[in-house]
mmCIF file of C-alpha atoms and ligand atoms in Angstrom:
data_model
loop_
_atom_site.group_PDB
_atom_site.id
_atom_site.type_symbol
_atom_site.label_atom_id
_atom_site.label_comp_id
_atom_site.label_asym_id
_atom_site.label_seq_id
_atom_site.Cartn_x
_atom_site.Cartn_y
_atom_site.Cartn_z
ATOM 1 C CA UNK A 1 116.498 -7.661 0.411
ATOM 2 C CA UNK A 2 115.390 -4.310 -1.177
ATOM 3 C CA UNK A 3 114.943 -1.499 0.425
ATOM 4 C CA UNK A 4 111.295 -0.850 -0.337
ATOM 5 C CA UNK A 5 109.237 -4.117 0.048
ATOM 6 C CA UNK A 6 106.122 -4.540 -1.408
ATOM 7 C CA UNK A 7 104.577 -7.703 -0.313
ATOM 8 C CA UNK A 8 102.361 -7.249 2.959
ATOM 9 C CA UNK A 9 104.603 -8.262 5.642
ATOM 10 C CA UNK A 10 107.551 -8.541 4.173
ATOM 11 C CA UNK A 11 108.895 -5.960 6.183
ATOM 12 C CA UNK A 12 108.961 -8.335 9.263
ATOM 13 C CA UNK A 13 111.747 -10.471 6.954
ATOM 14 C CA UNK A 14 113.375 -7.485 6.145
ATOM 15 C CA UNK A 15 113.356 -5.754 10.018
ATOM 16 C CA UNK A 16 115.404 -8.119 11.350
ATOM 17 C CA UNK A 17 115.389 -9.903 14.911
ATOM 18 C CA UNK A 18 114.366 -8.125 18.409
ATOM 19 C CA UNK A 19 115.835 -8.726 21.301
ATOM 20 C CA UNK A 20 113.687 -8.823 24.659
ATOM 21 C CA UNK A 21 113.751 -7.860 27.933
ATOM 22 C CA UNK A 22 111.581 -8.518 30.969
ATOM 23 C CA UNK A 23 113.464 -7.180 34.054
ATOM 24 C CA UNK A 24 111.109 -7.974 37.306
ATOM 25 C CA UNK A 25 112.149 -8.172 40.727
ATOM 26 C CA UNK A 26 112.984 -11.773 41.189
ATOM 27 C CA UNK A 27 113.540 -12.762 37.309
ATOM 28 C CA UNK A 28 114.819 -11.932 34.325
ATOM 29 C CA UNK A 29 112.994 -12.892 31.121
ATOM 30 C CA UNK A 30 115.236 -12.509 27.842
ATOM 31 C CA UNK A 31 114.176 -13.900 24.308
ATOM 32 C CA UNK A 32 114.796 -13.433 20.882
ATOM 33 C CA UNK A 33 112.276 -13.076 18.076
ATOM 34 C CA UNK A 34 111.772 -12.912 14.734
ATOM 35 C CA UNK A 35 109.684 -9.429 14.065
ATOM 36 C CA UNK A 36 106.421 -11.074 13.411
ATOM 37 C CA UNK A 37 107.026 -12.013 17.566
ATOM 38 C CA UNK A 38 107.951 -15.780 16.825
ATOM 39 C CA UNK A 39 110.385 -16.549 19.546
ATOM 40 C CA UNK A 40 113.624 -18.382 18.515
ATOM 41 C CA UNK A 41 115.226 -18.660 22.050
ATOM 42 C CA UNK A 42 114.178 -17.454 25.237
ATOM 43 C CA UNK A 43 116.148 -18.018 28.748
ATOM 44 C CA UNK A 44 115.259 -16.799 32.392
ATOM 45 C CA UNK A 45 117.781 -15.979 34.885
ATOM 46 C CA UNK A 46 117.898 -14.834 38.782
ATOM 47 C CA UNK A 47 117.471 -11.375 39.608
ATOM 48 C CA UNK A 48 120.862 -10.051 41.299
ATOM 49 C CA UNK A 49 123.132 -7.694 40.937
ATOM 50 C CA UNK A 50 123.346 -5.408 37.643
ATOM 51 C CA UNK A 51 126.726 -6.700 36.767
ATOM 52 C CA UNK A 52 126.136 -10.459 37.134
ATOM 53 C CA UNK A 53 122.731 -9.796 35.207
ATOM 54 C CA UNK A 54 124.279 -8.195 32.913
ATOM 55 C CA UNK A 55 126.918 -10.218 32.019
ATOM 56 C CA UNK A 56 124.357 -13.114 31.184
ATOM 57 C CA UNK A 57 122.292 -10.494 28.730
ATOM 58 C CA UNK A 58 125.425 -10.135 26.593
ATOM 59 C CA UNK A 59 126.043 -13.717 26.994
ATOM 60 C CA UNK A 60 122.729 -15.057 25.956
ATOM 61 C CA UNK A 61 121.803 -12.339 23.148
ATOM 62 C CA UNK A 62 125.785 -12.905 21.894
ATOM 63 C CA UNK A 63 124.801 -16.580 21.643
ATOM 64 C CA UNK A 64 121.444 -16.386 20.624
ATOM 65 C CA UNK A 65 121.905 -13.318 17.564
ATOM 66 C CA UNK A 66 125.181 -15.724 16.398
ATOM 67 C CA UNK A 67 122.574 -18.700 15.927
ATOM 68 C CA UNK A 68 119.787 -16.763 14.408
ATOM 69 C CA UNK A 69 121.154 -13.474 13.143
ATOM 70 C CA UNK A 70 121.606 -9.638 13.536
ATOM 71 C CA UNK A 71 119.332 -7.897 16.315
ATOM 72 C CA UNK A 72 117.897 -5.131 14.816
ATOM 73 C CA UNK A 73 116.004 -3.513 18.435
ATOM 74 C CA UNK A 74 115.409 -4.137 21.901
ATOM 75 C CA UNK A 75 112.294 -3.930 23.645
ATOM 76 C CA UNK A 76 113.292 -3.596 27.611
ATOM 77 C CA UNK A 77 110.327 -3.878 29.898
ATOM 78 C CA UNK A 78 111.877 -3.354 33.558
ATOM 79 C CA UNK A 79 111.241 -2.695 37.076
ATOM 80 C CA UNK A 80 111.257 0.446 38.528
ATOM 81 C CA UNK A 81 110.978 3.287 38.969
ATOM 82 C CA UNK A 82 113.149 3.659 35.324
ATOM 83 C CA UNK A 83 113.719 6.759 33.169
ATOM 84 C CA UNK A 84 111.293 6.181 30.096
ATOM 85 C CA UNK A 85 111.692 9.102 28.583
ATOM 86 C CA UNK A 86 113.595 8.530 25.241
ATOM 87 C CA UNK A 87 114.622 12.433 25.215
ATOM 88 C CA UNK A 88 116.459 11.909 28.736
ATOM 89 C CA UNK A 89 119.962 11.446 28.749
ATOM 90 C CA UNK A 90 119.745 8.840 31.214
ATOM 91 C CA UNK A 91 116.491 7.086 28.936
ATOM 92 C CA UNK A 92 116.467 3.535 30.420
ATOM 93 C CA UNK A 93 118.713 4.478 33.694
ATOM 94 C CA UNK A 94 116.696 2.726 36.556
ATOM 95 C CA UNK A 95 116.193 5.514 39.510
ATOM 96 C CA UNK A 96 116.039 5.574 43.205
ATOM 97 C CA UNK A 97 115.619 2.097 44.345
ATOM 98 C CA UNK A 98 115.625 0.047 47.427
ATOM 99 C CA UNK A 99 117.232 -3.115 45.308
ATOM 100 C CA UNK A 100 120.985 -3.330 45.828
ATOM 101 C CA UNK A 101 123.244 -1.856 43.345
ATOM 102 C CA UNK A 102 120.859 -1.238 40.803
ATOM 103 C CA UNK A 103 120.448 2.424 41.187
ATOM 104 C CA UNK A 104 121.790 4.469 38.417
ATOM 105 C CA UNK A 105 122.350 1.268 35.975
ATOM 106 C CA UNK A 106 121.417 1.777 32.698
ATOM 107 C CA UNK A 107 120.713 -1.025 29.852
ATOM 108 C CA UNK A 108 121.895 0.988 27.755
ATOM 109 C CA UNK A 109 125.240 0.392 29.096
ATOM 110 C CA UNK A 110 125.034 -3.642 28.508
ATOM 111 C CA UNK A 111 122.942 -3.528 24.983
ATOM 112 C CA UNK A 112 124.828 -0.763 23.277
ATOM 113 C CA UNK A 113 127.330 -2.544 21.917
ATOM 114 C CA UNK A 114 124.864 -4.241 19.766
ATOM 115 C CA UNK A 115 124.829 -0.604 18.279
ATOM 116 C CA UNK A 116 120.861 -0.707 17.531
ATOM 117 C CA UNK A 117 118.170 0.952 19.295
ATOM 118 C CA UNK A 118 116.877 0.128 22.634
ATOM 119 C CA UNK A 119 113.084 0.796 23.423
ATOM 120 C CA UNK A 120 112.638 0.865 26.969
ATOM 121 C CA UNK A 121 109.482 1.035 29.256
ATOM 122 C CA UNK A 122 108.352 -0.053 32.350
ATOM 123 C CA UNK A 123 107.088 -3.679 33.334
ATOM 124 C CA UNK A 124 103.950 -2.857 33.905
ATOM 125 C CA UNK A 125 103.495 -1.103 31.062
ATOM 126 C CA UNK A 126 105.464 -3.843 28.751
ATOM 127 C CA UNK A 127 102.471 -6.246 30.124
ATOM 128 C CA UNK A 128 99.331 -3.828 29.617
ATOM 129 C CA UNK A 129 101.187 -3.382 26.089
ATOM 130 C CA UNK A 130 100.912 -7.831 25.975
ATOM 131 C CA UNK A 131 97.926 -7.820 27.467
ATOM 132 C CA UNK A 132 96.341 -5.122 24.773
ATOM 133 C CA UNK A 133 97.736 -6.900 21.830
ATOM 134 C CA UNK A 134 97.984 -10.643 22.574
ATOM 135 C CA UNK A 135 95.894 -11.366 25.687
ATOM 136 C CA UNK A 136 92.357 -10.111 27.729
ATOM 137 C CA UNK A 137 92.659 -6.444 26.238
ATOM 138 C CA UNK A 138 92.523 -7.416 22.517
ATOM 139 C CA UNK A 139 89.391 -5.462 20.834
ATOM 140 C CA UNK A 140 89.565 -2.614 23.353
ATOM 141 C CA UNK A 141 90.102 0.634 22.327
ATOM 142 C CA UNK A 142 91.575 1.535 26.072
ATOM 143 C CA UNK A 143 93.013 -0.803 28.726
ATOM 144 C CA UNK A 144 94.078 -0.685 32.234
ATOM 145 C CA UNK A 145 96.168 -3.368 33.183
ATOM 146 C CA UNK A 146 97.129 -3.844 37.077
ATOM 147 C CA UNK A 147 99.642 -6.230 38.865
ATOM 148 C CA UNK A 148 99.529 -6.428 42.968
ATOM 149 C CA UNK A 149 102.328 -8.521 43.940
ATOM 150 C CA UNK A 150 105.077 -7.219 45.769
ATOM 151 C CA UNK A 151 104.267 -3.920 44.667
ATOM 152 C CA UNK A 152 101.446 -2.687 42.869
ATOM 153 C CA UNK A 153 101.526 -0.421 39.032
ATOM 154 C CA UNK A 154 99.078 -0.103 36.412
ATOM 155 C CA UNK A 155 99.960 0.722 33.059
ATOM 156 C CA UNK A 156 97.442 2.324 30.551
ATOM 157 C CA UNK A 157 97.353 1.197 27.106
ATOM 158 C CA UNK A 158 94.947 3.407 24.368
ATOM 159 C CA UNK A 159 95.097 2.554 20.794
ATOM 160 C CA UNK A 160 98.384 0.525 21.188
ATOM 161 C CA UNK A 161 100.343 3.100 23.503
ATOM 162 C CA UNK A 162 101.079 3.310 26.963
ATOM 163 C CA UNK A 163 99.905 6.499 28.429
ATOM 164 C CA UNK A 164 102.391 8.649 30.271
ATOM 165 C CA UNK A 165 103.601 11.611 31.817
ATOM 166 C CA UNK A 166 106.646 12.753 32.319
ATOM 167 C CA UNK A 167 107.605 9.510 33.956
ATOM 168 C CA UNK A 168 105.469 6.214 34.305
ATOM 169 C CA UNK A 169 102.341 5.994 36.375
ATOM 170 C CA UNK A 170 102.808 5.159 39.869
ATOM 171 C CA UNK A 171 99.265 3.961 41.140
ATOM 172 C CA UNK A 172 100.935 1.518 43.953
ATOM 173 C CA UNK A 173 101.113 4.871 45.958
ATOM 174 C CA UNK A 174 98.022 6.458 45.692
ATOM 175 C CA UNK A 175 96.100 7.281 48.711
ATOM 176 C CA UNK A 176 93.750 4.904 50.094
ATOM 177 C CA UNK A 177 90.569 5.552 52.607
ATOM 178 C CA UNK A 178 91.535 3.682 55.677
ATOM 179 C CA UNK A 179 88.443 0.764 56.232
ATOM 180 C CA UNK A 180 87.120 1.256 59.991
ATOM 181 C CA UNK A 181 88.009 -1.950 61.323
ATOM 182 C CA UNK A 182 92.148 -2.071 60.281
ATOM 183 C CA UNK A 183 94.243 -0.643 62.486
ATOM 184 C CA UNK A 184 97.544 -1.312 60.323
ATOM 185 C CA UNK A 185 99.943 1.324 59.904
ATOM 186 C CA UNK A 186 101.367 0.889 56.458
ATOM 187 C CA UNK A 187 103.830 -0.669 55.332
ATOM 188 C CA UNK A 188 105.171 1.878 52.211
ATOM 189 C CA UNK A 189 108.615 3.469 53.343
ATOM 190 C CA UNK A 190 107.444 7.041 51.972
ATOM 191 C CA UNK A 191 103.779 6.813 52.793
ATOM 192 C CA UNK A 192 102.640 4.176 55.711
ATOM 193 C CA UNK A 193 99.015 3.561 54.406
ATOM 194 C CA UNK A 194 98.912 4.339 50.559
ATOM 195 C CA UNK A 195 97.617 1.542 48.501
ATOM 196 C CA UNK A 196 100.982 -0.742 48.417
ATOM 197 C CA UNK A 197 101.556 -0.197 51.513
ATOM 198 C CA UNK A 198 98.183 -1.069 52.718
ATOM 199 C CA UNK A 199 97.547 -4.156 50.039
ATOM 200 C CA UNK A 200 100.821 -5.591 48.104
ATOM 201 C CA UNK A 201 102.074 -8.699 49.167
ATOM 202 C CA UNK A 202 105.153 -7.251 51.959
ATOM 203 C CA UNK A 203 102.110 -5.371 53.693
ATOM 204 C CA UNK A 204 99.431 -8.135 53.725
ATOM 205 C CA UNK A 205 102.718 -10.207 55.693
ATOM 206 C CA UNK A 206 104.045 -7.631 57.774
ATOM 207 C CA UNK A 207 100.249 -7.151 59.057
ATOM 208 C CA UNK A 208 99.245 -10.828 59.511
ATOM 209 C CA UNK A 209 102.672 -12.417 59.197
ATOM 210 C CA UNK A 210 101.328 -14.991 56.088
ATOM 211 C CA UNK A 211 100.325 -14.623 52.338
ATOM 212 C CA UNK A 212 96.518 -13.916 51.749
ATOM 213 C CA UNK A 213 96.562 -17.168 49.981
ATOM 214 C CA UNK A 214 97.968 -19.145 53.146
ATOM 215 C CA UNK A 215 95.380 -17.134 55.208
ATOM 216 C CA UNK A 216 92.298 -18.008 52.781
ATOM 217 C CA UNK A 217 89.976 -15.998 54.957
ATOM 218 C CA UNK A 218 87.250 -14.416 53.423
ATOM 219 C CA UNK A 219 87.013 -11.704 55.645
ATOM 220 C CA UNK A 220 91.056 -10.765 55.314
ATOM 221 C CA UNK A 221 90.483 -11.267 51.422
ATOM 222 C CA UNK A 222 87.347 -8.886 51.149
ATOM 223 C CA UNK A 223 89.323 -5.991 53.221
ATOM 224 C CA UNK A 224 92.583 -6.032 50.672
ATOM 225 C CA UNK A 225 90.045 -6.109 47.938
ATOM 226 C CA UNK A 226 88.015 -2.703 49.241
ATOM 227 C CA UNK A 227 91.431 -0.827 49.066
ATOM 228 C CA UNK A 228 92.402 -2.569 45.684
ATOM 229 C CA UNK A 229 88.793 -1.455 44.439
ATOM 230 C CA UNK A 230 89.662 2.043 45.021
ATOM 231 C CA UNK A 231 92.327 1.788 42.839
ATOM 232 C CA UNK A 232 90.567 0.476 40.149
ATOM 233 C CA UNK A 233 87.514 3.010 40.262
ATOM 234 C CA UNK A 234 89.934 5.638 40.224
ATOM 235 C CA UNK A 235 91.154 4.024 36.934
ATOM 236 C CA UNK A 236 87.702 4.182 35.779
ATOM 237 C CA UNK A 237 87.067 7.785 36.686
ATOM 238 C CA UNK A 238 90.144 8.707 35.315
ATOM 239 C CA UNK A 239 90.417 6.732 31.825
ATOM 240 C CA UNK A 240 87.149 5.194 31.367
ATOM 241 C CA UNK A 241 89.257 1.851 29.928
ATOM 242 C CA UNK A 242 86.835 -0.717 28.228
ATOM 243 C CA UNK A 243 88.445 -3.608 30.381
ATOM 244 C CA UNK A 244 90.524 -3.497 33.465
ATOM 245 C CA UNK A 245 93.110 -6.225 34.180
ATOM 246 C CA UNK A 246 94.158 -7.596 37.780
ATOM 247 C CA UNK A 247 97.225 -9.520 37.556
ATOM 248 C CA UNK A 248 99.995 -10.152 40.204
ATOM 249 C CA UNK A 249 101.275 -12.966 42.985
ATOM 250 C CA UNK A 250 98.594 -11.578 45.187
ATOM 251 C CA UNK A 251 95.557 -11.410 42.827
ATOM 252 C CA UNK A 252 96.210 -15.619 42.605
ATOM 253 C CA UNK A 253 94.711 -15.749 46.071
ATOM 254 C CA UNK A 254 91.293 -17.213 45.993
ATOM 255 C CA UNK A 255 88.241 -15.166 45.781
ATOM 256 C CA UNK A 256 90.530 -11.888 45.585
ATOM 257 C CA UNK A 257 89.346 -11.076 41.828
ATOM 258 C CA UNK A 258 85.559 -11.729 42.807
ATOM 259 C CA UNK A 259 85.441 -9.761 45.839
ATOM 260 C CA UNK A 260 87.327 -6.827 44.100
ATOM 261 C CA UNK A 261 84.746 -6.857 41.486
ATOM 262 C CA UNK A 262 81.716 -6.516 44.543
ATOM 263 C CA UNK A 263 83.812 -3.700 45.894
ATOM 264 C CA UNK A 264 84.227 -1.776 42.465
ATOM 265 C CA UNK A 265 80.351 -1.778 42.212
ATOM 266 C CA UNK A 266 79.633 -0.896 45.048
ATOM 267 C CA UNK A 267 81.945 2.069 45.263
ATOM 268 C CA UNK A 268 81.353 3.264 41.809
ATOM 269 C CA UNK A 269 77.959 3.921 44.021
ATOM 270 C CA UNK A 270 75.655 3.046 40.353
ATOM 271 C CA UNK A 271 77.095 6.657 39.307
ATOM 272 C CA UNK A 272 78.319 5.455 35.908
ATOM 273 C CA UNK A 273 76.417 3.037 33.574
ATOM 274 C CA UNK A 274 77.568 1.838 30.321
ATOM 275 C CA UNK A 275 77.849 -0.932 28.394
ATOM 276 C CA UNK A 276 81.304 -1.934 29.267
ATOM 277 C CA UNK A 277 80.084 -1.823 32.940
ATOM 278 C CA UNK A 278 78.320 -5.107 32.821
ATOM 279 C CA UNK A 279 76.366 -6.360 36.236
ATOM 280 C CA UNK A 280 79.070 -7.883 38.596
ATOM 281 C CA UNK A 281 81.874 -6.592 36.619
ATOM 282 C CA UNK A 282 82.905 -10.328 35.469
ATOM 283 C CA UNK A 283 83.662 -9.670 31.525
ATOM 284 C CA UNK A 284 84.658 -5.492 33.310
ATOM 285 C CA UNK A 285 87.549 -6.878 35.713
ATOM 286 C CA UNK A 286 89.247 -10.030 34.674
ATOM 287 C CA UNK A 287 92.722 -12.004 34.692
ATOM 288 C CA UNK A 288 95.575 -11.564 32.526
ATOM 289 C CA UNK A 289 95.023 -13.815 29.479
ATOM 290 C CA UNK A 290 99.009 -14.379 28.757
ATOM 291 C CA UNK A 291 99.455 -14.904 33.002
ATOM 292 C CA UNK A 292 103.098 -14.989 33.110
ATOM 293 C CA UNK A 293 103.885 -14.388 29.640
ATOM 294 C CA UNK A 294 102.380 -11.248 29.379
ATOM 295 C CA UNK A 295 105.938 -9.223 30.427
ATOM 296 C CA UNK A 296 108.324 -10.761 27.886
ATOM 297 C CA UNK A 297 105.331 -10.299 25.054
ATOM 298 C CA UNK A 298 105.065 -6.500 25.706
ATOM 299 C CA UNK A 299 109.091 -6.449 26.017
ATOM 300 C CA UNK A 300 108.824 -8.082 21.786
ATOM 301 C CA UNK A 301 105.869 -5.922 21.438
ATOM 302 C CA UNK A 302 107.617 -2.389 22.091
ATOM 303 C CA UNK A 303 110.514 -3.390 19.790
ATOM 304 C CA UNK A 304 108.075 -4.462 17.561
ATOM 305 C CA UNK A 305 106.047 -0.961 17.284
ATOM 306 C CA UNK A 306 109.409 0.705 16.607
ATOM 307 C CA UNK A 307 110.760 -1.517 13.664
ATOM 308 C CA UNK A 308 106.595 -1.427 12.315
ATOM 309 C CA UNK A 309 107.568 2.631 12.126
ATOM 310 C CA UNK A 310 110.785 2.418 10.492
ATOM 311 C CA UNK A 311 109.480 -0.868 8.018
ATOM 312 C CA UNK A 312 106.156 -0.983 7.681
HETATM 313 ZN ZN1 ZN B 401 103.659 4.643 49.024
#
């Protein structure tokens, strides 16, 4: 293959295969793909310990590069909180965590020998990244994508990047206003009553002792919605995206997505109108397109971006 290729797209013959990564708290998604994003294998495993997880990454990207060829990047989408700065020393180290063992281990130390570069973010940003390019974000220029589960994270995605500071966004622990009738402490180790500890799956259980879903009370549903809806008109007043996604275990509970769209206009209190902002919010606040796919998609998507700037 020559070095400089002319034909439109033949870079993605000449880039070579990604490797992928979706690290989440309960599984592992890993897949390999051609660099158009074809998938050629894909496996999921069990969350456990870094070194048993580990040793099945090198065994199934071993395997899986041997039957399709030389991986030329990784795209690592992972839990959190993880050092995503690619200027850090410790770039793709996860940090202080509550899940066992996993502090201080760093994929970097499993996918190096592959001696190619490893693009790391975090999960929620690896699926905002999906979502934009592949699922219910594709046309806008700026999207907020959301997952309440057993925490909650947003990622922002303008123009095909995930927005950042010096670390990912942590919107799970933003200060909520307490609604009049709960009397629930909180359920967040470092905050009591910030949104994930008000609203993400643990909390809703540790303050009724079932899922919303099992509950399937309107009243329950419409209460976790008003402190969701705070997060997302803070996302509104802060980015102004065209589109905000709700994804997550808890957003599957019935009625959850409607209600949090009643609560958003309400709140937003008729302050902004634009186009985007249609009546009810139903084309404004909407499901992930890719549902559970949209993780290991951003993971491809990431490695993607990077061989695009070294091909393309
Ligand atoms: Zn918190």
């Amino acid at each position: 293959m020559p070095a400089r290729v002319r034909d439109k797209g033949a870079w993605l013959v000449a880039a070579g295969l990604i490797g992928a990564i979706e690290a989440g708290g309960t599984k592992f998604v890993l897949a390999l793909a051609r660099a158009d994003g074809t998938v050629l294998a894909e496996t999921r495993i069990a969350t456990r310990t870094p070194v048993e997880c580990f040793a099945d990454l090198a065994e199934f990207f071993d395997q899986a590069s041997a039957a399709h060829g030389p991986i030329a990047a990784f795209g690592v989408a992972s839990f959190g909180p993880i050092d995503i700065n690619p200027a850090s020393p410790a770039y793709g180290t996860i940090l202080a965590t509550s899940k066992p063992g996993w502090q201080g281990a760093r994929y970097h130390d499993v996918l190096g020998r592959f001696g190619v570069p490893i693009v790391v973010d975090s999960d929620v940003n690896g699926a905002a990244l999906g979502e934009w390019r592949h699922g219910a974000g594709q046309g806008c220029a700026t999207l907020a994508y959301t997952t309440v589960g057993t925490g909650v994270g947003s990622g922002v995605v303008s123009q095909g990047r995930s927005l950042r500071g010096f670390s990912h966004y942590e919107s799970g622990h933003i200060a909520v206003v307490r609604d009049p009738s709960d009397s629930f402490a909180g359920h967040c180790p470092f905050h009591g009553a910030c949104l994930e500890g008000m609203a993400a799956g643990p909390a809703i259980k540790a303050r009724w002792g079932q899922s919303l879903s099992e509950l399937d009370d309107p009243a329950k549903t419409g209460l976790i919605a008003g402190y969701i809806a705070q997060l997302a008109v803070n996302l509104i007043l802060l980015h102004m995206p065209d589109r905000l996604v709700f994804g997550g275990g808890v957003m599957k509970s019935r009625g959850l997505i409607e209600a949090l769209r009643r609560e958003t206009e309400r709140r937003l209190g008729g302050y902004l109108s634009a186009p985007e902002l249609d009546p009810g919010l139903e084309s404004y606040i909407v499901a992930p397109a890719l549902g559970d796919a949209a993780g290991i998609t951003g993971a491809i998507a990431l490695a993607q971006d990077f061989l695009e700037q070294k091909h393309g």
